[in-house]
PDB file of C-alpha atoms in Angstrom:
ATOM      1  CA  UNK G   1       0.125  -0.535   0.121  1.00  0.00           C
ATOM      2  CA  UNK G   2       0.849   3.521  -0.977  1.00  0.00           C
ATOM      3  CA  UNK G   3      -0.043   6.542  -0.360  1.00  0.00           C
ATOM      4  CA  UNK G   4       0.805   9.639  -2.536  1.00  0.00           C
ATOM      5  CA  UNK G   5       2.199  13.200  -1.437  1.00  0.00           C
ATOM      6  CA  UNK G   6      -1.295  14.288  -3.032  1.00  0.00           C
ATOM      7  CA  UNK G   7      -3.605  11.999  -1.270  1.00  0.00           C
ATOM      8  CA  UNK G   8      -1.025  12.892   2.083  1.00  0.00           C
ATOM      9  CA  UNK G   9      -2.143  16.189   1.753  1.00  0.00           C
ATOM     10  CA  UNK G  10      -5.643  14.929   1.721  1.00  0.00           C
ATOM     11  CA  UNK G  11      -5.216  12.467   4.689  1.00  0.00           C
ATOM     12  CA  UNK G  12      -3.458  15.175   6.399  1.00  0.00           C
ATOM     13  CA  UNK G  13      -5.945  17.476   6.231  1.00  0.00           C
ATOM     14  CA  UNK G  14      -8.884  15.542   7.265  1.00  0.00           C
ATOM     15  CA  UNK G  15      -6.795  15.107   9.678  1.00  0.00           C
ATOM     16  CA  UNK G  16      -6.489  18.046  11.115  1.00  0.00           C
ATOM     17  CA  UNK G  17      -9.942  19.607  10.589  1.00  0.00           C
ATOM     18  CA  UNK G  18     -11.383  16.255  12.690  1.00  0.00           C
ATOM     19  CA  UNK G  19      -8.552  16.865  15.317  1.00  0.00           C
ATOM     20  CA  UNK G  20      -7.561  13.253  15.074  1.00  0.00           C
ATOM     21  CA  UNK G  21      -4.449  11.361  14.106  1.00  0.00           C
ATOM     22  CA  UNK G  22      -4.282   8.562  12.899  1.00  0.00           C
ATOM     23  CA  UNK G  23      -6.231   6.921   9.469  1.00  0.00           C
ATOM     24  CA  UNK G  24      -8.532   3.617  10.381  1.00  0.00           C
ATOM     25  CA  UNK G  25      -8.998   1.464   7.719  1.00  0.00           C
ATOM     26  CA  UNK G  26     -10.709  -1.633   7.259  1.00  0.00           C
ATOM     27  CA  UNK G  27     -12.870  -3.961   5.176  1.00  0.00           C
ATOM     28  CA  UNK G  28     -16.598  -4.010   6.350  1.00  0.00           C
ATOM     29  CA  UNK G  29     -18.656  -6.999   5.166  1.00  0.00           C
ATOM     30  CA  UNK G  30     -22.665  -6.889   3.724  1.00  0.00           C
ATOM     31  CA  UNK G  31     -23.083 -10.610   3.521  1.00  0.00           C
ATOM     32  CA  UNK G  32     -22.527 -12.853   6.061  1.00  0.00           C
ATOM     33  CA  UNK G  33     -19.818 -14.803   3.340  1.00  0.00           C
ATOM     34  CA  UNK G  34     -18.194 -12.321   2.907  1.00  0.00           C
ATOM     35  CA  UNK G  35     -18.860 -11.907  -0.442  1.00  0.00           C
ATOM     36  CA  UNK G  36     -19.307  -8.834  -0.514  1.00  0.00           C
ATOM     37  CA  UNK G  37     -17.451  -5.736   1.211  1.00  0.00           C
ATOM     38  CA  UNK G  38     -16.884  -1.774   1.529  1.00  0.00           C
ATOM     39  CA  UNK G  39     -14.172  -0.564   2.831  1.00  0.00           C
ATOM     40  CA  UNK G  40     -14.121   1.740   5.644  1.00  0.00           C
ATOM     41  CA  UNK G  41     -12.051   4.726   6.173  1.00  0.00           C
ATOM     42  CA  UNK G  42     -12.549   6.831   9.172  1.00  0.00           C
ATOM     43  CA  UNK G  43     -10.502   8.869  11.142  1.00  0.00           C
ATOM     44  CA  UNK G  44      -8.963   8.449  15.182  1.00  0.00           C
ATOM     45  CA  UNK G  45      -6.697   9.210  18.166  1.00  0.00           C
ATOM     46  CA  UNK G  46      -3.560   7.371  18.834  1.00  0.00           C
ATOM     47  CA  UNK G  47      -4.826   5.822  21.885  1.00  0.00           C
ATOM     48  CA  UNK G  48      -7.822   5.187  20.497  1.00  0.00           C
ATOM     49  CA  UNK G  49      -6.442   2.062  17.943  1.00  0.00           C
ATOM     50  CA  UNK G  50      -4.264  -0.825  19.784  1.00  0.00           C
ATOM     51  CA  UNK G  51      -1.625  -0.565  16.584  1.00  0.00           C
ATOM     52  CA  UNK G  52      -0.984   1.892  13.762  1.00  0.00           C
ATOM     53  CA  UNK G  53       1.815   2.027  11.819  1.00  0.00           C
ATOM     54  CA  UNK G  54       3.794   4.911   9.686  1.00  0.00           C
ATOM     55  CA  UNK G  55       2.807   4.318   6.071  1.00  0.00           C
ATOM     56  CA  UNK G  56       4.689   7.924   3.377  1.00  0.00           C
ATOM     57  CA  UNK G  57       4.221   9.699   6.508  1.00  0.00           C
ATOM     58  CA  UNK G  58       0.508   8.778   7.622  1.00  0.00           C
ATOM     59  CA  UNK G  59      -0.270   7.096  10.193  1.00  0.00           C
ATOM     60  CA  UNK G  60      -2.645   4.239   9.162  1.00  0.00           C
ATOM     61  CA  UNK G  61      -4.247   1.708  11.905  1.00  0.00           C
ATOM     62  CA  UNK G  62      -5.669  -1.077   9.525  1.00  0.00           C
ATOM     63  CA  UNK G  63      -6.658  -4.826   9.941  1.00  0.00           C
ATOM     64  CA  UNK G  64      -5.547  -7.827   8.828  1.00  0.00           C
ATOM     65  CA  UNK G  65      -8.049  -8.345   6.380  1.00  0.00           C
ATOM     66  CA  UNK G  66      -7.537  -4.772   4.614  1.00  0.00           C
ATOM     67  CA  UNK G  67      -4.081  -5.167   4.658  1.00  0.00           C
ATOM     68  CA  UNK G  68      -4.043  -8.375   2.472  1.00  0.00           C
ATOM     69  CA  UNK G  69      -7.169  -6.978   0.538  1.00  0.00           C
ATOM     70  CA  UNK G  70      -5.197  -3.270  -0.313  1.00  0.00           C
ATOM     71  CA  UNK G  71      -1.306  -4.756  -0.358  1.00  0.00           C
ATOM     72  CA  UNK G  72      -1.241  -2.997  -4.233  1.00  0.00           C
ATOM     73  CA  UNK G  73      -2.968  -0.271  -3.278  1.00  0.00           C
ATOM     74  CA  UNK G  74      -2.221   3.290  -4.573  1.00  0.00           C
ATOM     75  CA  UNK G  75      -4.492   6.412  -2.524  1.00  0.00           C
ATOM     76  CA  UNK G  76      -4.141   9.134  -4.291  1.00  0.00           C
ATOM     77  CA  UNK G  77      -5.941  12.631  -5.702  1.00  0.00           C
ATOM     78  CA  UNK G  78      -8.529  13.043  -8.630  1.00  0.00           C
ATOM     79  CA  UNK G  79      -9.458  16.650  -7.891  1.00  0.00           C
ATOM     80  CA  UNK G  80     -10.677  17.564  -4.936  1.00  0.00           C
ATOM     81  CA  UNK G  81     -11.004  13.498  -3.715  1.00  0.00           C
ATOM     82  CA  UNK G  82      -9.514  10.171  -2.563  1.00  0.00           C
ATOM     83  CA  UNK G  83      -8.942   8.150  -4.898  1.00  0.00           C
ATOM     84  CA  UNK G  84      -7.728   3.793  -4.702  1.00  0.00           C
ATOM     85  CA  UNK G  85      -6.350   2.493  -7.272  1.00  0.00           C
ATOM     86  CA  UNK G  86      -6.086  -1.419  -6.488  1.00  0.00           C
ATOM     87  CA  UNK G  87      -3.967  -3.680  -8.917  1.00  0.00           C
ATOM     88  CA  UNK G  88      -5.962  -6.447  -9.910  1.00  0.00           C
ATOM     89  CA  UNK G  89      -4.707 -10.373 -10.117  1.00  0.00           C
ATOM     90  CA  UNK G  90      -6.758 -12.410 -12.925  1.00  0.00           C
ATOM     91  CA  UNK G  91      -4.758 -15.111 -11.589  1.00  0.00           C
ATOM     92  CA  UNK G  92      -2.850 -15.355 -14.697  1.00  0.00           C
ATOM     93  CA  UNK G  93       0.228 -15.136 -11.936  1.00  0.00           C
ATOM     94  CA  UNK G  94       1.373 -12.291 -13.065  1.00  0.00           C
ATOM     95  CA  UNK G  95      -1.019  -9.505 -10.805  1.00  0.00           C
ATOM     96  CA  UNK G  96      -1.205  -6.862 -13.725  1.00  0.00           C
ATOM     97  CA  UNK G  97       1.163  -3.949 -12.793  1.00  0.00           C
ATOM     98  CA  UNK G  98      -1.208  -1.180 -12.386  1.00  0.00           C
ATOM     99  CA  UNK G  99       0.654   1.220 -13.980  1.00  0.00           C
ATOM    100  CA  UNK G 100       0.353  -0.419 -17.173  1.00  0.00           C
ATOM    101  CA  UNK G 101      -3.193  -1.908 -16.862  1.00  0.00           C
ATOM    102  CA  UNK G 102      -1.180  -4.840 -19.439  1.00  0.00           C
ATOM    103  CA  UNK G 103      -0.664  -8.609 -18.825  1.00  0.00           C
ATOM    104  CA  UNK G 104       3.095  -9.188 -18.822  1.00  0.00           C
ATOM    105  CA  UNK G 105       2.416 -13.574 -19.971  1.00  0.00           C
ATOM    106  CA  UNK G 106       1.961 -13.055 -23.641  1.00  0.00           C
ATOM    107  CA  UNK G 107       0.113 -16.146 -23.873  1.00  0.00           C
ATOM    108  CA  UNK G 108      -2.634 -15.359 -20.619  1.00  0.00           C
ATOM    109  CA  UNK G 109      -5.739 -17.097 -20.927  1.00  0.00           C
ATOM    110  CA  UNK G 110      -6.845 -15.973 -17.467  1.00  0.00           C
ATOM    111  CA  UNK G 111     -10.311 -14.914 -19.483  1.00  0.00           C
ATOM    112  CA  UNK G 112     -10.260 -11.454 -18.590  1.00  0.00           C
ATOM    113  CA  UNK G 113     -11.661  -9.674 -21.641  1.00  0.00           C
ATOM    114  CA  UNK G 114      -8.687  -7.644 -22.602  1.00  0.00           C
ATOM    115  CA  UNK G 115      -6.798  -8.528 -19.587  1.00  0.00           C
ATOM    116  CA  UNK G 116      -6.496  -5.267 -17.888  1.00  0.00           C
ATOM    117  CA  UNK G 117      -6.931  -3.753 -14.760  1.00  0.00           C
ATOM    118  CA  UNK G 118      -9.632  -2.672 -12.812  1.00  0.00           C
ATOM    119  CA  UNK G 119      -9.577   0.704 -10.660  1.00  0.00           C
ATOM    120  CA  UNK G 120     -11.741   1.210  -7.099  1.00  0.00           C
ATOM    121  CA  UNK G 121     -11.970   4.197  -5.920  1.00  0.00           C
ATOM    122  CA  UNK G 122     -13.195   5.088  -2.511  1.00  0.00           C
TER     123      UNK G 122
END
């Protein structure tokens, strides 16, 4: 997971406005089987979280489930809004590089149309 300087500026402004220090990130399941989930972002004080780490200059408390899902995520800005891009892995083994959207396997048969990455925006 990475946070660009532009994404950091959005987090910093929100933390300052709320008087908080840590961005708390979790995946929240809508269904019991976990088939539907959404990303939960909120702000907390340091003493309200069990642990936190510095990710690109932002203090983040993240659940293990969210960490696995967001391993290749980039938090960036799109105008005044936070944009989250998650690299898509289709199962062909290359993980589809987020910077070019191309599959690095010439003989990929993953079945994804165009074998391109998908963006998830918050």
